[in-house]
Short mmCIF file of C-alpha atoms in Angstrom, two decimals:
data_model
loop_
_atom_site.label_atom_id
_atom_site.label_comp_id
_atom_site.label_asym_id
_atom_site.label_seq_id
_atom_site.Cartn_x
_atom_site.Cartn_y
_atom_site.Cartn_z
CA MET A 11 36.79 89.19 107.11
CA ILE A 12 36.83 87.94 110.69
CA LEU A 13 35.65 91.27 112.07
CA THR A 14 32.85 91.35 109.52
CA LEU A 15 31.70 87.89 110.54
CA LEU A 16 31.85 88.78 114.22
CA GLN A 17 29.64 91.77 113.47
CA HIS A 18 27.14 89.56 111.59
CA PRO A 19 26.44 86.49 113.74
CA LYS A 20 23.81 85.07 111.35
CA GLN A 21 26.32 85.04 108.51
CA LEU A 22 28.93 83.51 110.84
CA ALA A 23 26.50 80.75 111.84
CA LYS A 24 25.62 80.07 108.20
CA MET A 25 29.28 79.81 107.19
CA SER A 26 30.06 77.65 110.21
CA GLU A 27 27.30 75.18 109.31
CA ARG A 28 28.55 74.98 105.73
CA ALA A 29 32.11 74.43 106.92
CA TYR A 30 31.05 71.47 109.06
CA GLY A 31 29.06 70.08 106.15
CA ASN A 32 32.02 70.39 103.80
CA SER A 33 34.39 68.79 106.29
CA SER A 34 32.90 65.34 105.62
CA ARG A 35 34.53 65.46 102.17
CA PHE A 36 37.89 65.47 103.93
CA SER A 37 37.33 62.68 106.44
CA GLU A 38 40.06 60.06 106.76
CA ALA A 39 37.78 57.40 105.23
CA MET A 40 36.92 59.60 102.24
CA ILE A 41 40.55 60.52 101.58
CA TRP A 42 41.63 56.87 101.71
CA GLN A 43 38.76 55.86 99.39
CA ARG A 44 39.73 58.49 96.83
CA TRP A 45 43.41 57.55 97.13
CA ASN A 46 42.49 53.93 96.50
CA ASP A 47 40.24 54.80 93.54
CA HIS A 48 42.67 57.17 91.84
CA VAL A 49 46.11 55.79 92.75
CA ILE A 50 46.07 52.24 94.07
CA GLN A 51 43.50 50.67 91.74
CA PRO A 52 44.96 52.19 88.55
CA ASP A 53 48.40 50.87 89.61
CA ILE A 54 46.97 47.40 90.16
CA GLN A 55 45.22 47.53 86.79
CA ALA A 56 48.42 48.69 85.10
CA MET A 57 50.36 45.79 86.63
CA ARG A 58 47.70 43.44 85.27
CA GLY A 59 47.99 45.06 81.85
CA VAL A 60 44.53 46.59 81.79
CA THR A 61 43.61 50.26 81.55
CA THR A 62 40.77 51.68 83.59
CA ASN A 63 38.53 51.72 80.51
CA GLY A 64 39.10 48.01 79.89
CA ASN A 65 41.58 48.28 77.02
CA ALA A 66 44.79 46.27 77.08
CA TYR A 67 48.07 48.14 77.29
CA HIS A 68 50.29 47.85 74.28
CA VAL A 69 53.90 47.09 75.06
CA ILE A 70 56.34 48.97 72.85
CA GLY A 71 59.65 47.36 72.09
#
């Protein structure tokens, strides 16, 4: 794969540009935002007794 790309500089440049564009999805700020949205906030809502869709949790026991 690497040799092929080195032999085709236009394709290498195209893939390089896409890689830089995709890297923004993995920035520190984006990772922390997704962690907050999918882990922290649901935990907070669970402690408050509310599901993410607004329904109350039912305690069994």
